[in-house]
Short mmCIF file of C-alpha atoms in Angstrom, two decimals:
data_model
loop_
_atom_site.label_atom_id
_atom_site.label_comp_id
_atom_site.label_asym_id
_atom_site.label_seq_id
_atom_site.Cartn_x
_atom_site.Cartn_y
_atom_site.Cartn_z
CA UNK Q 28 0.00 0.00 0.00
CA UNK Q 29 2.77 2.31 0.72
CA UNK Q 30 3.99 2.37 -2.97
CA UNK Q 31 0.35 3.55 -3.70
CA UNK Q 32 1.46 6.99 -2.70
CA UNK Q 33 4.68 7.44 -4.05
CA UNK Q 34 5.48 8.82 -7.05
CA UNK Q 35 9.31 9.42 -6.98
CA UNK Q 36 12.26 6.37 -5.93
CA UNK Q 37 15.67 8.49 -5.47
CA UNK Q 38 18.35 5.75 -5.95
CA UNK Q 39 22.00 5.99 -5.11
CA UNK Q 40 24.47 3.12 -5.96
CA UNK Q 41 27.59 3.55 -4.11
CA UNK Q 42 30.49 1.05 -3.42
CA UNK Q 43 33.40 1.58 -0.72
CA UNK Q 44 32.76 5.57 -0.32
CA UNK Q 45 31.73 6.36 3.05
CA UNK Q 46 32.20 9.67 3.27
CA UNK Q 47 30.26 10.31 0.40
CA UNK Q 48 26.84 8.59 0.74
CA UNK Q 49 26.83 9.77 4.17
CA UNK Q 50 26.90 13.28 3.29
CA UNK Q 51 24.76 12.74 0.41
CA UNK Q 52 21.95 10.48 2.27
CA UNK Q 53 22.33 13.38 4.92
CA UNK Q 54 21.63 16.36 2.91
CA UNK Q 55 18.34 14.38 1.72
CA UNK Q 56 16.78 13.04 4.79
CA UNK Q 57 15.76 16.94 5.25
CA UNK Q 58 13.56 17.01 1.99
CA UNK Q 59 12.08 13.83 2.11
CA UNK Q 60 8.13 13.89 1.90
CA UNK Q 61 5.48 10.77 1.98
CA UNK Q 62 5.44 10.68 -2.10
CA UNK Q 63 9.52 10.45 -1.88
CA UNK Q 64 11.12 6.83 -1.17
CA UNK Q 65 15.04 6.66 -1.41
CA UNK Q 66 17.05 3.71 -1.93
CA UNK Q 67 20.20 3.00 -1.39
CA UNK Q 68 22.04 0.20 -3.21
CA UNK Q 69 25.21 -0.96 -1.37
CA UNK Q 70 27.55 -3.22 -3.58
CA UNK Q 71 28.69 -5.01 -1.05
CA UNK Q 72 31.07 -2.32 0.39
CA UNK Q 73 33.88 -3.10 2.96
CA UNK Q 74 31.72 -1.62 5.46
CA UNK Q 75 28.24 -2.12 5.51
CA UNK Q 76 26.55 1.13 4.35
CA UNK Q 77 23.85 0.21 7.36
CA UNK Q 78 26.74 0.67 9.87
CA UNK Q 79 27.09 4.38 8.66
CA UNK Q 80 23.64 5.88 10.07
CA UNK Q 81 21.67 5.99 13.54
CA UNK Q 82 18.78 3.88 13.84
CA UNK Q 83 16.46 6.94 13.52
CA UNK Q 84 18.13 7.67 10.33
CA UNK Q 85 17.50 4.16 8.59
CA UNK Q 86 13.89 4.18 9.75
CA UNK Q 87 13.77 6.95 7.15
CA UNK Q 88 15.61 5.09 3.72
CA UNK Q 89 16.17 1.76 2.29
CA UNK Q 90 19.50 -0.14 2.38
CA UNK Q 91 19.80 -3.30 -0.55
CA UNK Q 92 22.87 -4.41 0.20
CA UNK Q 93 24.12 -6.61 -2.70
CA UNK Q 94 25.36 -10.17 -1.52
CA UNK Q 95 28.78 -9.73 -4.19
CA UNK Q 96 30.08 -6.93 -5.71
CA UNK Q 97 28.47 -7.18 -9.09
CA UNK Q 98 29.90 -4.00 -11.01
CA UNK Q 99 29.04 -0.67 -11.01
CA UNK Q 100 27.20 -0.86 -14.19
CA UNK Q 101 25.03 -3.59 -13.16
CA UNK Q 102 24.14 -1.98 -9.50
CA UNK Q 103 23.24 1.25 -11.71
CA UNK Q 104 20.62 -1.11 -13.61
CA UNK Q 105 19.53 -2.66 -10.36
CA UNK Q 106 18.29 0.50 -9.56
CA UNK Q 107 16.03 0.48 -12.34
CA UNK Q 108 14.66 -3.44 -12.27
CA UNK Q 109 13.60 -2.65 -8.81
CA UNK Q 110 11.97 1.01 -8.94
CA UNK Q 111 8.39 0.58 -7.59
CA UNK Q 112 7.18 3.68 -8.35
CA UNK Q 113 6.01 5.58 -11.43
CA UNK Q 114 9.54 8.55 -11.58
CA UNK Q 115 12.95 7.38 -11.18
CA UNK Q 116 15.69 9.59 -10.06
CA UNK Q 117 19.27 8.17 -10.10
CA UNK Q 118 21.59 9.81 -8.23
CA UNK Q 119 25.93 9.19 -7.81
CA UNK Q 120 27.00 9.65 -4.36
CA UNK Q 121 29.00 12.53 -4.37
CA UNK Q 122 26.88 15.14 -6.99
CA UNK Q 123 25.82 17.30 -3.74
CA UNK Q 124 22.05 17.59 -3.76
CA UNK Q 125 20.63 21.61 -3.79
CA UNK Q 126 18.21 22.45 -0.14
CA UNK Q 127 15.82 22.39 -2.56
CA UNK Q 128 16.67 19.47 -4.61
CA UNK Q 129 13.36 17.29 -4.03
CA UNK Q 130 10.83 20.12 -4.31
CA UNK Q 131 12.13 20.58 -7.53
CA UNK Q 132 12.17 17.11 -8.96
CA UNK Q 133 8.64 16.90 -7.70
CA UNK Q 134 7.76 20.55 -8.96
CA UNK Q 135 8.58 18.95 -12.33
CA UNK Q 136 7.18 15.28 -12.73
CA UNK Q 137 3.76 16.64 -11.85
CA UNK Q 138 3.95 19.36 -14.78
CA UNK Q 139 5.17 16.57 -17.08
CA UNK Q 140 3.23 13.39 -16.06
CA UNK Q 141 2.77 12.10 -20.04
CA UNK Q 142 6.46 12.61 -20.77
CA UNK Q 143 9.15 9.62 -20.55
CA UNK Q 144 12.10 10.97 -19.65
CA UNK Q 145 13.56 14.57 -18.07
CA UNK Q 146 17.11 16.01 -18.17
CA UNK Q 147 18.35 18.66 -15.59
CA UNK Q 148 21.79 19.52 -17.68
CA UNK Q 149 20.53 20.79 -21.17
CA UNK Q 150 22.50 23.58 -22.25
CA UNK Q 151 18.56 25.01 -23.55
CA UNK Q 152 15.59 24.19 -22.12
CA UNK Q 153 13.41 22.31 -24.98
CA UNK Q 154 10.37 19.71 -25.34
CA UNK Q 155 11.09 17.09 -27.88
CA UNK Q 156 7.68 16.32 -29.19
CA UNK Q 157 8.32 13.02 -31.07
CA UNK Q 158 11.07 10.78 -31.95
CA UNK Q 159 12.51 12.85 -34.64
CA UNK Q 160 12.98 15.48 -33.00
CA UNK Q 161 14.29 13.39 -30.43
CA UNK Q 162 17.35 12.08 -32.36
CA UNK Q 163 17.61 15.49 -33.81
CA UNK Q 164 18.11 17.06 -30.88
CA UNK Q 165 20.78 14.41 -29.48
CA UNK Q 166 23.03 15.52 -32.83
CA UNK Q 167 24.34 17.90 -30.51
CA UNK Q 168 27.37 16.77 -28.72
CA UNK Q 169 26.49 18.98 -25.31
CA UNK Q 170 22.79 17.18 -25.29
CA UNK Q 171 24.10 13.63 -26.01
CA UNK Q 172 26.45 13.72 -23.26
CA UNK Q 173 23.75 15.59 -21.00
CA UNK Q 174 21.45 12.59 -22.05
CA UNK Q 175 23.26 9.84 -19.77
CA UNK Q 176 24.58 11.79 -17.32
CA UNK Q 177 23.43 10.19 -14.23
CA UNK Q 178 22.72 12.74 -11.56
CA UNK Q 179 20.98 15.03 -14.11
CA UNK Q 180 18.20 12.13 -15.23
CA UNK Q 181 15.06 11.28 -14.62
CA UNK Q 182 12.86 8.83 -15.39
CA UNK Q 183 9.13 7.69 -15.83
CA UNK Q 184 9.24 3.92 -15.46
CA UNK Q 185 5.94 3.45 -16.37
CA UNK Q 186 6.58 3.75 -19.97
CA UNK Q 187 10.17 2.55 -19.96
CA UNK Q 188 10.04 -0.17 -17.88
CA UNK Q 189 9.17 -2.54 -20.93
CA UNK Q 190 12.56 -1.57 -22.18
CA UNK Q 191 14.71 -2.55 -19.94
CA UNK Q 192 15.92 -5.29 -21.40
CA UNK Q 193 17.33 -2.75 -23.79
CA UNK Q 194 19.46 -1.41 -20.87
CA UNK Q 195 20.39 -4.71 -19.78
CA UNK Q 196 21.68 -5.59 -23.21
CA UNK Q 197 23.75 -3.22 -23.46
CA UNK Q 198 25.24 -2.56 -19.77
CA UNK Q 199 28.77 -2.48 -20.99
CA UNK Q 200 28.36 -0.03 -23.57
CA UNK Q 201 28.25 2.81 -20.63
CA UNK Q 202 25.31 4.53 -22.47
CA UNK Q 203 23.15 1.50 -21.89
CA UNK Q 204 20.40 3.86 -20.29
CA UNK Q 205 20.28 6.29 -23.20
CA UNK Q 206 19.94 2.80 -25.78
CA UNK Q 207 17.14 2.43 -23.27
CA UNK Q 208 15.52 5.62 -23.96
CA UNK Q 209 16.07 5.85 -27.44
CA UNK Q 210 14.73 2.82 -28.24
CA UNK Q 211 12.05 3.43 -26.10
CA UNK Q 212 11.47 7.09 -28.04
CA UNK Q 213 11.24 5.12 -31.27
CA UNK Q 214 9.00 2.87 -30.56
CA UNK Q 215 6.78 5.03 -28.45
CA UNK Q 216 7.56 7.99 -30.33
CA UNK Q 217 7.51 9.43 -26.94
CA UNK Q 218 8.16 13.42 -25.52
CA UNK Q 219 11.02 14.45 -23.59
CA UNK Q 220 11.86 17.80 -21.31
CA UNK Q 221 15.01 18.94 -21.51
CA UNK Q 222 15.72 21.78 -18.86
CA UNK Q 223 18.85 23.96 -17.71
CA UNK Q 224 17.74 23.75 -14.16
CA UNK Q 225 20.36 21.42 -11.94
CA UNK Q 226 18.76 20.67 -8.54
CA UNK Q 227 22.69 19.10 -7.80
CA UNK Q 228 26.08 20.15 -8.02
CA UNK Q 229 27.92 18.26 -10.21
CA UNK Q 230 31.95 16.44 -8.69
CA UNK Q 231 34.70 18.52 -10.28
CA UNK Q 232 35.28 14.51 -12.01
CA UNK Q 233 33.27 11.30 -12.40
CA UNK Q 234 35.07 7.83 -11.84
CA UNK Q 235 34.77 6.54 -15.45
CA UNK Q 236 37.54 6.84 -17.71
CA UNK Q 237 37.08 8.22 -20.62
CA UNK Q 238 39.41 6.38 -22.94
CA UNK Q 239 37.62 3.36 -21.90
CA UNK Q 240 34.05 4.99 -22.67
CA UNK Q 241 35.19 5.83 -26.32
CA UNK Q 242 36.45 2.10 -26.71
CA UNK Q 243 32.73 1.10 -25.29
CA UNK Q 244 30.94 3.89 -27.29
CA UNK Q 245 31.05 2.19 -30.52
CA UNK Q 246 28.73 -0.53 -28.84
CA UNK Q 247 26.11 2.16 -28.97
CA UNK Q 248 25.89 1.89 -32.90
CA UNK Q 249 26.18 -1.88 -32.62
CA UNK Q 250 22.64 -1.18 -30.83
CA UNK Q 251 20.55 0.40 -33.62
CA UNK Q 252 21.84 -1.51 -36.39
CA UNK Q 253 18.89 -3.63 -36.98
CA UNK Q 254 17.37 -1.08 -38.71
CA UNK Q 255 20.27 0.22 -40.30
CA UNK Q 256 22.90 2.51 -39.29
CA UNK Q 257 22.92 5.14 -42.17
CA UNK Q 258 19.54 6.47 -40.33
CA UNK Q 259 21.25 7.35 -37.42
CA UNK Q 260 24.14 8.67 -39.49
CA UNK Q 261 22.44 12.22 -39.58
CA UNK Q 262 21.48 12.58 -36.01
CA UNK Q 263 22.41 10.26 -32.60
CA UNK Q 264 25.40 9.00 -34.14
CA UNK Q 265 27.08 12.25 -34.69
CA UNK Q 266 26.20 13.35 -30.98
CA UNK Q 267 27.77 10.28 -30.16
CA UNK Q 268 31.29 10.72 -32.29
CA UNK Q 269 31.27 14.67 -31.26
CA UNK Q 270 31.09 13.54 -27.36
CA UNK Q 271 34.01 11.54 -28.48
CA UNK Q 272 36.41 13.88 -30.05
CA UNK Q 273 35.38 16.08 -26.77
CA UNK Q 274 36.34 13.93 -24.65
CA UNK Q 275 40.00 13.51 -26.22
CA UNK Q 276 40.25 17.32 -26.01
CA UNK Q 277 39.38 17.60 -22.55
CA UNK Q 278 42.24 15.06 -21.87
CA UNK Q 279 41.11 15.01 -18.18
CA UNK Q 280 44.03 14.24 -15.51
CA UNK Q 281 42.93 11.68 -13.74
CA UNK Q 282 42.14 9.31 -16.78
CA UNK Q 283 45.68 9.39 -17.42
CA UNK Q 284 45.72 8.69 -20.75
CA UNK Q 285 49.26 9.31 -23.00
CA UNK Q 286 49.19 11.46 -25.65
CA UNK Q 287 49.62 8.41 -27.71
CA UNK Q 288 46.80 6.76 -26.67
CA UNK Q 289 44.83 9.40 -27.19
CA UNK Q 290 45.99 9.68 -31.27
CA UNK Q 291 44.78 6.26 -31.40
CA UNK Q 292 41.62 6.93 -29.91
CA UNK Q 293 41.37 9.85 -32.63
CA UNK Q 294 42.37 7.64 -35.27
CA UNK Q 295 39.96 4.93 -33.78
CA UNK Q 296 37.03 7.22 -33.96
CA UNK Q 297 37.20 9.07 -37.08
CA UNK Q 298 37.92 5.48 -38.74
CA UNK Q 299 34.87 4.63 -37.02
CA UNK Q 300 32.93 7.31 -38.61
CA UNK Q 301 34.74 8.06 -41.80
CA UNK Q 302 37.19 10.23 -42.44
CA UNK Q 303 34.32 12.42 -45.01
CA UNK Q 304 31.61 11.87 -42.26
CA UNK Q 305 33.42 13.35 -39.47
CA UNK Q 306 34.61 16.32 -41.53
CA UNK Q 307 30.76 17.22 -42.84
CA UNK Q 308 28.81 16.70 -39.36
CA UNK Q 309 31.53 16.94 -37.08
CA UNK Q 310 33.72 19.69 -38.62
CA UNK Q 311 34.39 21.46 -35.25
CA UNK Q 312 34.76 19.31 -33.26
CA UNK Q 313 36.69 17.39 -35.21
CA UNK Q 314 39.44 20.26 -36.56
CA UNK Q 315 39.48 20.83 -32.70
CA UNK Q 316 41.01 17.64 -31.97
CA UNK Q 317 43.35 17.59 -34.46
CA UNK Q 318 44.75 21.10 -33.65
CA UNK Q 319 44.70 19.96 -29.97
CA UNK Q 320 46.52 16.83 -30.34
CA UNK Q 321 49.20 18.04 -32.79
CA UNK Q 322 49.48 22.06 -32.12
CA UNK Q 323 48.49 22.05 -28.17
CA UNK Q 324 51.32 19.52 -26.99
CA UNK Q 325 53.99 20.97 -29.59
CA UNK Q 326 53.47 24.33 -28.33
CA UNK Q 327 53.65 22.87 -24.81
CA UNK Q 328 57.07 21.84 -25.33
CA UNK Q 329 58.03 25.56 -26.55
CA UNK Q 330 57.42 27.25 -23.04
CA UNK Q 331 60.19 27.53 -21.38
CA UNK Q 332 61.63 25.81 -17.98
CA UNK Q 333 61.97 26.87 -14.99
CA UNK Q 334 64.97 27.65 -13.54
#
């Protein structure tokens, strides 16, 4: 009976990060309201996330507590098989939830009860009102990588729960929520609110690395080619290879990535596209990379030393 009156399941996965989900599960025990059940999904930390919170505190949440570490990918998806309620909010431990974080989730899933899926980190705030605008709209490198970042999701589970197996599918592909959606959009030809309102604060990093998500990435074609990839060509895919070429750019420090590993993963990804592909939809991004990777270390190696 209790699920009968809630409307939103926050979920947090979290392995071996105590500080983190304390603070996190800390800063929302304040907001919580009857429609609002949270979840916590331990897999199967050194210390028991249980042993982290007074007894008063755990009246108020949920602890699963995995019996084996299963991945991070699959406890992710876990929180999705076992949502109960009609909006799902995934959340990583350590993207600090806003005071007002909750009212504003809720503020939002009642104005958009027939939609499928709502993003907190568009760059514009947009409805897309059918699945071509849809993949349309994730041709845009900033959207696509918007479109699977966790923190800044939410979704109605009601309409994509028959697609989970989707998600499943495809767990190693580290977009294996947006192959969810999308195929979910297609089929459905669903509507989707895109919004530049963040009720978190993103971590300065995330814990993926990135060289390993372009190797993955390509899995996310493998998806949609049963119906062919040249109609994707024009829209998802190119979100997907400009996210790419991004990524290389940003050459973040604690990926630790070589500068020659990260020429192959040019090479890798332009091959993947085509060399005349990536220059007609990806033109920026793509003369970017290049400049970066051949001009921005060479004129590294001009400045001059320290004495």
């Amino acid at each position: 009976m209790e699920n009968n009156t809630k409307i939103l399941t926050i979920a947090i996965p979290t392995y071996n990060r105590i500080e983190q989900i304390q603070k996190q599960v800390r800063l929302l025990l304040p907001q919580l309201v009857s429609e609002v059940k949270l979840v916590v999904y331990d897999n199967h930390s050194n210390i028991q996330v249980s042993d982290l919170f007074t007894e008063l505190e755990l009246e108020k949440f949920l602890i699963i507590r995995n019996r084996v570490n299963i991945g991070g990918d699959a406890n992710i998806a876990r929180c999705f098989e076992n949502c109960e309620t009609k909006w799902l909010w995934t959340l990583s431990d350590d993207d600090w939830v806003q005071k007002d974080a909750i009212s504003k989730i809720l503020y939002y899933i009642r104005s958009n009860q027939d939609k499928t899926f709502i993003n907190f980190w568009s760059p514009v705030n947009y409805v897309t009102e059918n699945s071509e605008q849809f993949l349309r709209f994730l041709s845009r490198g900033d959207i696509f990588c918007s479109s699977f970042t966790m923190s800044a999701c939410v979704y109605n589970m009601e309409i994509l729960r028959d697609d989970l197996y989707f998600y499943y599918r495809n767990l190693s592909s580290m977009v294996g929520t947006l192959i969810m959606l999308t195929k979910n959009i297609i089929r459905t030809n669903g509507k989707c609110v895109w919004l530049n309102d963040l009720p978190i604060e993103l971590g300065d990093d995330v814990g993926w690395n990135y060289s390993d998500f372009i190797n993955y990435s390509f899995l996310f074609t493998l998806a949609f080619g049963d119906v062919g990839r040249s109609n994707y060509c024009k829209n998802i895919f190119i979100g997907l290879y400009k996210t790419d070429y991004s990524l290389i750019c940003i050459n973040r420090a604690s990926s630790n990535v070589t500068w020659k590993l990260r020429l192959g993963l040019f090479c890798k990804v332009s091959r993947h596209q085509g060399f005349f592909n990536a220059l007609r939809y990806c033109t920026k991004e793509y003369v970017k990379c290049l400049i970066f990777l051949f001009v921005g270390d060479w004129v590294k190696t001009l400045k001059p030393k320290r004495a």
